[in-house]
Coordinates of C-alpha atoms in Angstrom, one line a residue:
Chain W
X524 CA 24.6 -21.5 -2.5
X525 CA 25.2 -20.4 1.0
X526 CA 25.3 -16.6 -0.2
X527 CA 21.4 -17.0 -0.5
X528 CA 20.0 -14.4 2.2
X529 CA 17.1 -14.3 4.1
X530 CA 15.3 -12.0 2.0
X531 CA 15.3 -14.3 -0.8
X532 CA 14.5 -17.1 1.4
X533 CA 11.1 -14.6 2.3
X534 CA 10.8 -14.3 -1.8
X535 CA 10.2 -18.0 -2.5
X536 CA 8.0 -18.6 0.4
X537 CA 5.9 -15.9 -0.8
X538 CA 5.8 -17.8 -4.4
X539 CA 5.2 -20.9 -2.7
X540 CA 1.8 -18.6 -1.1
X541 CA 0.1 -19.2 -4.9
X542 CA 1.1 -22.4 -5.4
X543 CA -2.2 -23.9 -7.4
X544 CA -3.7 -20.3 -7.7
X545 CA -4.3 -20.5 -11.5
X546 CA -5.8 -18.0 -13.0
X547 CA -6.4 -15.6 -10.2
X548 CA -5.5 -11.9 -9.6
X549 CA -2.8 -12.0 -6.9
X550 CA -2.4 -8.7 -4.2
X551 CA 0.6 -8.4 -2.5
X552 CA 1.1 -5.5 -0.6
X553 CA 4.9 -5.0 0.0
X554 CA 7.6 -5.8 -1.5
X555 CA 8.8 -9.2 -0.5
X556 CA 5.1 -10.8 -1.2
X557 CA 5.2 -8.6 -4.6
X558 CA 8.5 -9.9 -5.4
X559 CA 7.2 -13.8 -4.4
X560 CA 4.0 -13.0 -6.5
X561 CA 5.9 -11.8 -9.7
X562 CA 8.4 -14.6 -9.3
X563 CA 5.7 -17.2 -8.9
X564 CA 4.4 -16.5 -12.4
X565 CA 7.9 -16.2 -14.1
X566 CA 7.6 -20.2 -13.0
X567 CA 5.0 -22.3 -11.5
X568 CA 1.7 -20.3 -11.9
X569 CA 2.5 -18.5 -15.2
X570 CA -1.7 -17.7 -15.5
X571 CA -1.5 -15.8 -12.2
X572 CA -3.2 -12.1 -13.1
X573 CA -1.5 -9.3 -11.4
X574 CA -1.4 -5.4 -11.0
X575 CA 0.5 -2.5 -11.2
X576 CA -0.9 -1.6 -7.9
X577 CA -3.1 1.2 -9.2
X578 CA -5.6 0.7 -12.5
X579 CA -3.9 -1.9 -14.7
X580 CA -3.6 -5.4 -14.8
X581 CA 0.2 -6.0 -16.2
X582 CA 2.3 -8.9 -18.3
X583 CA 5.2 -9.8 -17.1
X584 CA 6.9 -7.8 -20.1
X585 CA 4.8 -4.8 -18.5
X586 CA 2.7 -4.8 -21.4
X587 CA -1.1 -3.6 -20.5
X588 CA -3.6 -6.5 -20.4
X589 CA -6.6 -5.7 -18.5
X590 CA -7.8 -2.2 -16.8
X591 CA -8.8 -2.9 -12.9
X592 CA -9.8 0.6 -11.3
X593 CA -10.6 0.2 -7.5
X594 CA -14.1 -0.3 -8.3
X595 CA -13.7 -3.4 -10.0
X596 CA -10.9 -4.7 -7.5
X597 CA -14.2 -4.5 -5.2
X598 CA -15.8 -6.7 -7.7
X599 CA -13.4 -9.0 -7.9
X600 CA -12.8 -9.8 -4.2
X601 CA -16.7 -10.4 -4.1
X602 CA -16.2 -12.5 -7.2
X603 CA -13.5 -14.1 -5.2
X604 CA -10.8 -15.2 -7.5
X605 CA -8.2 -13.5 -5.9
X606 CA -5.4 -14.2 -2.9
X607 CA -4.2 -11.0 -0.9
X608 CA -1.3 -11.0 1.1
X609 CA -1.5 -8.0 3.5
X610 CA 0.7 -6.8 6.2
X611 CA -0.3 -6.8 9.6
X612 CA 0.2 -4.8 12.6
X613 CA -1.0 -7.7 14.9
X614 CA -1.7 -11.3 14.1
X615 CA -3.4 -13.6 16.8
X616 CA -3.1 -17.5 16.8
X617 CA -6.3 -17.6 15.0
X618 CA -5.5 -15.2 12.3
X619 CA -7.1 -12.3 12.9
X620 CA -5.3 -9.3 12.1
X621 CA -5.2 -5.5 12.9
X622 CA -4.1 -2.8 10.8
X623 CA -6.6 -0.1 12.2
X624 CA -5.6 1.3 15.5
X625 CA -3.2 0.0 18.7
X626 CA -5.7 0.3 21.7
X627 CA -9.1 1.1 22.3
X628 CA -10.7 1.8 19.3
X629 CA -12.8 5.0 20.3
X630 CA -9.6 6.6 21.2
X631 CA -6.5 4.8 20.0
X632 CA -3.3 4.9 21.7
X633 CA -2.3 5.0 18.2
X634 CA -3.9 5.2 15.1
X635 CA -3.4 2.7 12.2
X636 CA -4.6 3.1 8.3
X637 CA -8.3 2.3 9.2
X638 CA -9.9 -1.2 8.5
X639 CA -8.9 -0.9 4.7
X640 CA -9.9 -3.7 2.6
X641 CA -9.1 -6.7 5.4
X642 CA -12.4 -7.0 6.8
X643 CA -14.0 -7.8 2.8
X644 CA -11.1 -9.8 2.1
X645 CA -11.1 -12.3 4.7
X646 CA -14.2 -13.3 4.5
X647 CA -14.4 -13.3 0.4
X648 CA -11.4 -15.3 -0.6
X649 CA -7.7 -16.7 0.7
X650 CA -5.7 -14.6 2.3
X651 CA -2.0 -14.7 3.7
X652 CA 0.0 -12.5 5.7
X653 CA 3.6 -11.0 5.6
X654 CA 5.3 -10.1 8.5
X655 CA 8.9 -8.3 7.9
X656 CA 9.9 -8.4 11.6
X657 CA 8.7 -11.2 13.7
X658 CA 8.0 -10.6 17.6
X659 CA 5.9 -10.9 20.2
X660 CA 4.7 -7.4 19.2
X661 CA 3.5 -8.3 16.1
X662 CA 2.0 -12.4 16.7
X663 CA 0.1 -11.3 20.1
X664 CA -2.2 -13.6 22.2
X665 CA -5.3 -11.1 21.0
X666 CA -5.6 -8.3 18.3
X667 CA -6.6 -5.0 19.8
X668 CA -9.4 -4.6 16.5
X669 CA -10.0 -7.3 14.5
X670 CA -9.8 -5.8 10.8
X671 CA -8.7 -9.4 9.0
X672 CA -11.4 -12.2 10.5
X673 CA -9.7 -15.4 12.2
X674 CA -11.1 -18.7 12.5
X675 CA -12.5 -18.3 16.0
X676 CA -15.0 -16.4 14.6
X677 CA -18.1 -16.6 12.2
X678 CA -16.7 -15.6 8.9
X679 CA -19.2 -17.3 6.3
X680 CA -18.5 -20.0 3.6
X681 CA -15.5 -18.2 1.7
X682 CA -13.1 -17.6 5.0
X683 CA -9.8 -19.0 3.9
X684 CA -6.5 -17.7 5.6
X685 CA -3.7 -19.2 4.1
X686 CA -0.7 -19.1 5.6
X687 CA 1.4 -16.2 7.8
X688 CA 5.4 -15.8 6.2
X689 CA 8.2 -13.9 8.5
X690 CA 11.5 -13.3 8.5
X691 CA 11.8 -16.1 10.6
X692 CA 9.3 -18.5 9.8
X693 CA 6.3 -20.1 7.8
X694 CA 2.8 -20.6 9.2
X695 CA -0.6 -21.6 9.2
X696 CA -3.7 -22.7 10.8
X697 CA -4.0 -26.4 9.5
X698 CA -4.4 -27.5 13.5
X699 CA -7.9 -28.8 14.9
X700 CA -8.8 -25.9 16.0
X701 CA -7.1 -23.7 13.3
X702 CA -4.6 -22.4 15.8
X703 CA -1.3 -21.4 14.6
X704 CA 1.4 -24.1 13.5
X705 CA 4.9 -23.8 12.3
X706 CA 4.9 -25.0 9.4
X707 CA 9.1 -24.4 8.1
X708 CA 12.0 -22.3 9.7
X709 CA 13.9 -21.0 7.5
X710 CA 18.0 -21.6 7.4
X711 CA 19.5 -20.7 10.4
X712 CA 16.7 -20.4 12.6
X713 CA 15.3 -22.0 15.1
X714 CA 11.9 -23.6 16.4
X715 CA 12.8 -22.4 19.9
X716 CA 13.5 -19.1 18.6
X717 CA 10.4 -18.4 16.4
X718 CA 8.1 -19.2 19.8
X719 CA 10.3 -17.0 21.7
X720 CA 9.1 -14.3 19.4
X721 CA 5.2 -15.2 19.4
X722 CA 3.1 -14.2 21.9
X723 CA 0.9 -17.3 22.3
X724 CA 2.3 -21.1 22.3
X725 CA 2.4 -22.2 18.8
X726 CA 1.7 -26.2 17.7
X727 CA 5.5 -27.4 16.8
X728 CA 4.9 -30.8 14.7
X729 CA 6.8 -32.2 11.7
X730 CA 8.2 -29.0 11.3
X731 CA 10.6 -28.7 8.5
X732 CA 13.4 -26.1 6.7
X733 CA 12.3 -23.8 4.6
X734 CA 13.4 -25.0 1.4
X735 CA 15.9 -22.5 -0.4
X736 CA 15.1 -20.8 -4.0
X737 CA 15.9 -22.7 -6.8
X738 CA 18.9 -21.5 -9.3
X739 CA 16.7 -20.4 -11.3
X740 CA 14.5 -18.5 -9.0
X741 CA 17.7 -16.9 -7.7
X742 CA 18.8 -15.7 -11.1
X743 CA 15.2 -14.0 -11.7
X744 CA 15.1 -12.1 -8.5
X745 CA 18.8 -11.3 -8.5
X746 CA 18.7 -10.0 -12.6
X747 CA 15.2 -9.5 -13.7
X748 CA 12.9 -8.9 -10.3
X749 CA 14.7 -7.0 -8.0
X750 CA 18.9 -6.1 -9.2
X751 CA 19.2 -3.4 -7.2
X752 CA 18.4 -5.6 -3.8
X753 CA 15.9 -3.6 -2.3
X754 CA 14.8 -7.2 -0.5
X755 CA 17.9 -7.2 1.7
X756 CA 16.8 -3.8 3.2
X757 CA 13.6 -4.8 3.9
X758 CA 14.6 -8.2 5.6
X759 CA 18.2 -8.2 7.0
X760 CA 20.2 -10.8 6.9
Chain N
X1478 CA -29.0 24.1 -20.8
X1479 CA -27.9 26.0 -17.6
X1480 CA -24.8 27.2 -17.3
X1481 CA -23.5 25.9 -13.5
X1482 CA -20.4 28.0 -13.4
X1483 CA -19.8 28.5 -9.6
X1484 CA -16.4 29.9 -7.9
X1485 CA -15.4 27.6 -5.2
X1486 CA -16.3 30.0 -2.4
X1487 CA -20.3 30.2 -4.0
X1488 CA -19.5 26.0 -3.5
X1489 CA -19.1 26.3 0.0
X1490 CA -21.6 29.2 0.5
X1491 CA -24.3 26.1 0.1
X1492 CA -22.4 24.0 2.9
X1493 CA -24.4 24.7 6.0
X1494 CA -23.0 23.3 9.7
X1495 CA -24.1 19.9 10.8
X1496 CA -24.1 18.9 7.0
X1497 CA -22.8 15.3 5.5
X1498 CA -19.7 16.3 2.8
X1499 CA -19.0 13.5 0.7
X1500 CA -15.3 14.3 -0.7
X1501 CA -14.3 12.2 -3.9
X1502 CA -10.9 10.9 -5.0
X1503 CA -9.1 8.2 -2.8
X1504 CA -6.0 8.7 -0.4
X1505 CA -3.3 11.3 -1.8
X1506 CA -5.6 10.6 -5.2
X1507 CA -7.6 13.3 -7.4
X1508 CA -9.1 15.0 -4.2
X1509 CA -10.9 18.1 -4.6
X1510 CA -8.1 20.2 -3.0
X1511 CA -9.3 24.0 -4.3
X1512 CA -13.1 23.3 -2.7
X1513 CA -11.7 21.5 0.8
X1514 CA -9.3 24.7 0.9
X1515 CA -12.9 26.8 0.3
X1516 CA -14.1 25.1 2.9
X1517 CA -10.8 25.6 5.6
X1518 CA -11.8 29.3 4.9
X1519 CA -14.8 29.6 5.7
X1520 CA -17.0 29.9 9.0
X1521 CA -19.0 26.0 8.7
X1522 CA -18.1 23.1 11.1
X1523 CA -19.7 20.1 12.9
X1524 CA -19.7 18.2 9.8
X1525 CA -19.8 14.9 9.1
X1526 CA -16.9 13.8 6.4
X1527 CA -17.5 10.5 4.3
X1528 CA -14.1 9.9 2.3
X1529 CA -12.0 7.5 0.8
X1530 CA -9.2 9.6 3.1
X1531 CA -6.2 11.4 2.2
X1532 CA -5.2 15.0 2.9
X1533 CA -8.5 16.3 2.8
X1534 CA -9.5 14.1 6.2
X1535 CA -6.6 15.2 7.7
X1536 CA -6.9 19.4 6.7
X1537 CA -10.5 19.2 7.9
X1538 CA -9.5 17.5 11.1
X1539 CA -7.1 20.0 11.7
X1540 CA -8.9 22.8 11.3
X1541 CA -11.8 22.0 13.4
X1542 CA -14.4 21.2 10.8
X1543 CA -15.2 17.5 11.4
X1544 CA -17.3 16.4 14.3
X1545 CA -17.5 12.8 12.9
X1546 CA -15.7 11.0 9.9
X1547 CA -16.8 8.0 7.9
X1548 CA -13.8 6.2 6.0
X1549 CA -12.5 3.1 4.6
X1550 CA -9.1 4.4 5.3
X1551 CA -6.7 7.7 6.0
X1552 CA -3.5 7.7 3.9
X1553 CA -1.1 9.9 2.0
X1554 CA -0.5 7.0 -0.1
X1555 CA 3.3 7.4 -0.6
X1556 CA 3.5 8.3 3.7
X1557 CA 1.4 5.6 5.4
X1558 CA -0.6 7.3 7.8
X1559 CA -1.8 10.8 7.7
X1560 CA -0.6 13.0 10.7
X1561 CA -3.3 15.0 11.3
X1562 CA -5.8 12.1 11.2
X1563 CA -3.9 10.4 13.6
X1564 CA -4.0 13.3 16.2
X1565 CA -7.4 13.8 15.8
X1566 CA -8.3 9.8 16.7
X1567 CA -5.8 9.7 19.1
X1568 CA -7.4 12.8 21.2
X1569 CA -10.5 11.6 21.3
X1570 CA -11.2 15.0 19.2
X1571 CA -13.5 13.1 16.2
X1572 CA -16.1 10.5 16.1
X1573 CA -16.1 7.7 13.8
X1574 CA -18.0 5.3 11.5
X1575 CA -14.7 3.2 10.1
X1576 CA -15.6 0.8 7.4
X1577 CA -14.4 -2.1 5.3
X1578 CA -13.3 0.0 1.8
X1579 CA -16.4 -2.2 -0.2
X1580 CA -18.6 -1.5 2.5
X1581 CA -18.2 1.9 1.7
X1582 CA -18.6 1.9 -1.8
X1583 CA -21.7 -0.6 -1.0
X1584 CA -23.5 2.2 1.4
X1585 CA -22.9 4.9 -1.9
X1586 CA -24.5 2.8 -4.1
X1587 CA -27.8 1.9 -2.0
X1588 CA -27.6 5.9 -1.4
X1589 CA -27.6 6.4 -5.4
X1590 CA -30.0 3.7 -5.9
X1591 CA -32.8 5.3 -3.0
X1592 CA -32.2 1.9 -1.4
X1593 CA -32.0 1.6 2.6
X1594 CA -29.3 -1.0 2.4
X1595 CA -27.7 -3.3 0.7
X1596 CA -26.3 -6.7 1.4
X1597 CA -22.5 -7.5 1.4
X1598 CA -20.3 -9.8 3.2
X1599 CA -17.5 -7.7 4.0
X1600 CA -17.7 -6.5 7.9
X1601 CA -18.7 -10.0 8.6
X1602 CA -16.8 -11.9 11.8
X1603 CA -14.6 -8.0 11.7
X1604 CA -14.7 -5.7 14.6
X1605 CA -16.5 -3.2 11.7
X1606 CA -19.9 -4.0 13.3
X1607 CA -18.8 -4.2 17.1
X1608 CA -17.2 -0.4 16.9
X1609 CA -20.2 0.6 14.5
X1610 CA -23.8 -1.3 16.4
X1611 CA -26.3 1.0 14.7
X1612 CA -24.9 -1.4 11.4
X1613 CA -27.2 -4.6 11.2
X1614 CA -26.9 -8.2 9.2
X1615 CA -29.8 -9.3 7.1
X1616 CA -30.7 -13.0 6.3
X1617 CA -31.4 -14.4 3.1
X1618 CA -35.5 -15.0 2.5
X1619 CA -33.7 -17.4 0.0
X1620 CA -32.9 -21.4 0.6
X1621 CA -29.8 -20.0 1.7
X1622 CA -30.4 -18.5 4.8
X1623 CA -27.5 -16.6 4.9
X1624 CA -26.6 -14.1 7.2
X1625 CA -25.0 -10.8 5.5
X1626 CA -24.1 -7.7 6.8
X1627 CA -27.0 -4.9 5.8
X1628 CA -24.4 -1.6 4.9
X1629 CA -27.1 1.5 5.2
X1630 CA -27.3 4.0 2.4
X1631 CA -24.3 6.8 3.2
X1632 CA -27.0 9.3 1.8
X1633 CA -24.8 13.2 1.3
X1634 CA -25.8 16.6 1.5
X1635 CA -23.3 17.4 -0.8
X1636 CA -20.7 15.8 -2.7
X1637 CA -17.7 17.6 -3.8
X1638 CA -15.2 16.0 -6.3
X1639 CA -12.2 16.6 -9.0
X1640 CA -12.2 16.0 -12.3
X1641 CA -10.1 17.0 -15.7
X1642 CA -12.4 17.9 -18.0
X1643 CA -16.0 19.7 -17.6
X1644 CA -18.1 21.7 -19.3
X1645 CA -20.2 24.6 -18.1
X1646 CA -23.4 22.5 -17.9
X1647 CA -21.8 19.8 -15.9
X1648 CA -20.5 16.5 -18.1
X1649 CA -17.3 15.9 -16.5
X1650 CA -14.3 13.7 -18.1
X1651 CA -11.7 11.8 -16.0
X1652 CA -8.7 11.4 -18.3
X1653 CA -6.4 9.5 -15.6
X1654 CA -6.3 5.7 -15.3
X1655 CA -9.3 5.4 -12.8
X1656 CA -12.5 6.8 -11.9
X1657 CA -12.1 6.3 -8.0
X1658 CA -16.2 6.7 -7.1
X1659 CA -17.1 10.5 -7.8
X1660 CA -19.9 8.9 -9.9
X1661 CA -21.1 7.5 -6.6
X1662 CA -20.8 10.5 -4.5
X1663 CA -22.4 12.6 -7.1
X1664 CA -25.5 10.1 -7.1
X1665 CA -25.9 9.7 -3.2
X1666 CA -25.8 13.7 -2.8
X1667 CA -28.9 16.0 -2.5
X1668 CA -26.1 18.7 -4.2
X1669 CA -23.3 18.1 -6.4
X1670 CA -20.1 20.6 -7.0
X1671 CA -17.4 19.2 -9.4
X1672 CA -13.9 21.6 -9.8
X1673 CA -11.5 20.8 -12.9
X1674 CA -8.7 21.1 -14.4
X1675 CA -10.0 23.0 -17.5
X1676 CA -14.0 23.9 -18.9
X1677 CA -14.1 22.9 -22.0
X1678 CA -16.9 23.0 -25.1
X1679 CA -16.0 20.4 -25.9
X1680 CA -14.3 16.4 -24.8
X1681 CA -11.5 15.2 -26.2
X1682 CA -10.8 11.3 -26.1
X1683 CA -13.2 8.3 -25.8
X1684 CA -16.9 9.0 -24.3
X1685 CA -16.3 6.8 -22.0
X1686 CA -13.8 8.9 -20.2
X1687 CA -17.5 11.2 -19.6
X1688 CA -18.0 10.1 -15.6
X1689 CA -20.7 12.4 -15.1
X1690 CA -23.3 13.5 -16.8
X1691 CA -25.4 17.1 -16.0
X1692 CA -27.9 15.4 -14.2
X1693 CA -25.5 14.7 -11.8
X1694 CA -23.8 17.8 -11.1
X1695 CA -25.1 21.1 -9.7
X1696 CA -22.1 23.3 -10.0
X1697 CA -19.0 23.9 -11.7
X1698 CA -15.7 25.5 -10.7
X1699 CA -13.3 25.7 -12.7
X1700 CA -9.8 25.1 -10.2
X1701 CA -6.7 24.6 -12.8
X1702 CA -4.3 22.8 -10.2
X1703 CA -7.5 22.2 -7.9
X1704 CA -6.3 18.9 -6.9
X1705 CA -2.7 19.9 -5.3
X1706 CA -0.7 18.4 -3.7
X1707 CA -2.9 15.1 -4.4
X1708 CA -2.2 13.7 -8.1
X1709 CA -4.5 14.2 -10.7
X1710 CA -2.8 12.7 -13.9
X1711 CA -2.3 13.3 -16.7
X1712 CA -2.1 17.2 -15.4
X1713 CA -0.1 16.4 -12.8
X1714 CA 1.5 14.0 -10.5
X1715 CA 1.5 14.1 -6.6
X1716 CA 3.5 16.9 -4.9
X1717 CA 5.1 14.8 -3.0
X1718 CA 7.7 17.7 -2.0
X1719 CA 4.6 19.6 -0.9
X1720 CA 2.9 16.5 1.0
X1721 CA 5.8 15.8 2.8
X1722 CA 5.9 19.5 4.3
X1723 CA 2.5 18.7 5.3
X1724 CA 3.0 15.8 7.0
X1725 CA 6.5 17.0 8.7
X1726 CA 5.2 20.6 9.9
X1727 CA 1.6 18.4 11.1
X1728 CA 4.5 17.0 14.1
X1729 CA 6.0 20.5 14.6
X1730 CA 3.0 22.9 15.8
X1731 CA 5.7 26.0 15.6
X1732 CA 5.8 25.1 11.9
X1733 CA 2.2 24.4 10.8
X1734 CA 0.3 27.8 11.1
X1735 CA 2.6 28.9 8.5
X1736 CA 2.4 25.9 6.1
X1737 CA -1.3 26.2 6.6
X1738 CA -1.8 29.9 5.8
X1739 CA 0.8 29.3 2.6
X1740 CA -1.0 26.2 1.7
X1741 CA -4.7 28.3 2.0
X1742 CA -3.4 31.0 -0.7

């Protein structure tokens, strides 16, 4: 098994994201968590609901089985069955998140996609985050805007930030005071090295390896999910 | 019934400076391209632009017609981040009103229903209401108590959209997989100019697919190809040939007065 790369290592921890889900729409954005998502279905969450990313809700055969037009993906995220996992031009060690603009926000050293959906999904239902290149650029001690809402701040009864995956690492919040805490390195990498690449000291306890994919899960991203390894470009080995 | 046949440039003829545009479609998405390009041609400007962004934020932007922009988002969809957008932020040139996407659809809705505001969570805990103070929170007169943010009715002047089908009175078809929200621009407008593919007498395929009805449309213009480059399926897909020349000649200022005067004709 040691031909496993790192992308596929990335795949199953963003499987591992919906773990329990259910019967929930998921939304990964990018294609590692979209691989993770499709992969989680094909075994442990086979009732998880999930898109085409534009109007249609699809079976893992790509067979239509539901119509979901951005109006009613508004719905649903009030209606709050539903686990995003968005990218994130910053993360901060209480998971907030920009994607809107590097700077100061009346006149950006450089503009972003706008606040998006992060600031409605963050405080309607769980949310995770993918982070294709780990560094100190991207986990930084404070966001510049705060378009995904962190745990420092008030963020109502539905606030649920799940868990942060890398290229190097996994993470969460499940800390006293919700900051940051390694939670697995993956193969080959190393605690010291994941903090050398975060901004802000992260809480190192009972950290563990990221556990590899499974035979099986190797076969269905290798054949069915993603044969023409578009994974490997988007996370090197 | 009236007959609301307009060209595009009698659309625009209504658009006084200062005004409040609300520009249907989403991203790179079933934008009304033809009446936006009306607009680049003509003498208005100051306006404020409320848009589920794409190409038509960024054309406006870079022609000097937006003096303030209210968005969810700016993207070319298939490119990330509009060019022209992002020079206008990053100048200082436009100001802003940038929203959570739901917000935005929230503040059309309490515009179509004549309603001040209505309550949502999104923008709660966000930086949403510290770049935005004139938006307020409102608190549950229920057991509750809960705070919520209060998103203010985005009330238009005008709304302009794209759709497939229409006929000359103003019942307008979308035949693509979604609606996006020109049914909500339509309703928060005083005025409302829809451009299609094709009049018709009449619709093919399910009633349904009939997003507007005449009482919410003022004018018609009939703009085959009115949503280039932006996709409006099943007529067409994206351009993305097209787009891509938009976004590359928007870096290269020797380039763009060409693209733009090609792309105006």
């Amino acid at each position: 098994m040691s031909d496993i790369t790192r992308a596929e290592v990335c795949v199953t921890a963003c499987a591992d994201l919906f773990l329990g889900a259910g019967e929930t729409l998921a939304s990964p954005m990018g294609l590692i968590p979209s691989l993770g998502a499709r992969l989680a279905r094909l075994t442990t969450e086979p009732d998880l609901l999930l898109s085409d990313g534009e109007a249609f809700l699809l079976t893992p055969e790509s067979t239509v089985e539901g119509w979901l037009p951005y109006r009613k993906v508004f719905d649903v995220v009030a209606h709050g069955r539903r686990h995003v996992v968005m990218g994130a031009n910053q993360v901060d060690r209480f998971g907030n998140q920009n994607i809107s603009a590097i700077g100061d926000h009346a006149k950006p050293t450089r503009q972003l996609l706008g606040f998006r959906g992060a600031p409605g999904n963050t405080v309607n239902h769980r949310t995770s985050y993918w982070v294709p290149r780990h560094s100190t650029r991207v986990l930084v001690e404070a966001v510049d805007v705060v378009s995904g809402v962190g745990y420092d701040r008030a963020a109502g009864p539905f606030h649920d930030v799940h868990r942060v995956v890398t290229n190097l690492a996994v993470l969460d919040f499940d800390t006293p005071d919700h900051s940051m805490r390694v939670v697995s390195v993956h193969p080959g990498v190393s605690v010291d090295e994941v903090q050398k690449q975060t901004s802000f000291p992260l809480v190192v306890q009972d950290v563990t390896e990221t556990r590899l994919p499974t035979g099986e899960e190797l076969e269905l991203i290798r054949t069915r999910l993603d044969p023409g390894g578009k994974r490997d470009g988007e996370v090197p080995q | 019934m009236r007959d609301k046949r307009m060209t595009a440039d009698e659309v625009v003829g209504e658009i006084k400076g200062g005004m409040t545009v609300g520009i249907g479609g989403w991203g790179s998405r079933r934008k009304p391209m033809a009446l936006v390009k009306a607009l680049l041609r003509s003498g208005v400007s100051d306006l404020t632009v409320v848009t589920y962004g794409g190409p038509d934020a960024g054309l406006l932007c870079a022609a000097g017609k937006v003096r303030k922009l209210v968005y969810g988002f700016v993207s070319l969809d298939s490119i990330p981040y509009d060019p022209w957008f992002k020079r206008a932020r990053e100048t200082g040139a436009i100001e802003v009103l940038e929203l959570d996407e739901g917000m935005f659809q929230t503040g059309l809705r309490a515009a179509g229903h004549r309603l001040p505001f209505l309550p949502l969570r999104a923008g709660l805990g966000s930086d949403v209401l510290k770049y935005a103070p004139e938006l307020r929170t409102v608190r549950s007169p229920y057991d509750d108590g809960e705070e919520l943010v209060a998103m203010p009715a985005l009330k238009l002047d005008v709304a302009l959209v794209h759709l497939n089908r229409a006929d000359r009175h103003g019942n307008a078809q979308y035949l693509g997989p979604d609606p996006y929200f020109d049914d909500l621009f339509c309703l928060a407008a005083d005025r409302r100019y829809v451009s299609c593919e094709q009049i018709v007498e009449t619709f093919d395929g399910p009633p349904q697919t009939l997003l507007l009805n005449r009482m919410m449309v003022d004018g018609v213009v009939e703009a085959p190809g009115g949503a280039g480059f932006t996709s409006c399926v099943p007529d067409y897909g994206r351009d993305e040939a097209l787009q891509r020349q938009y976004a590359e000649t928007a870096s290269d200022l020797e380039k763009w007065p060409d693209f733009y005067e090609r792309f105006l004709r």
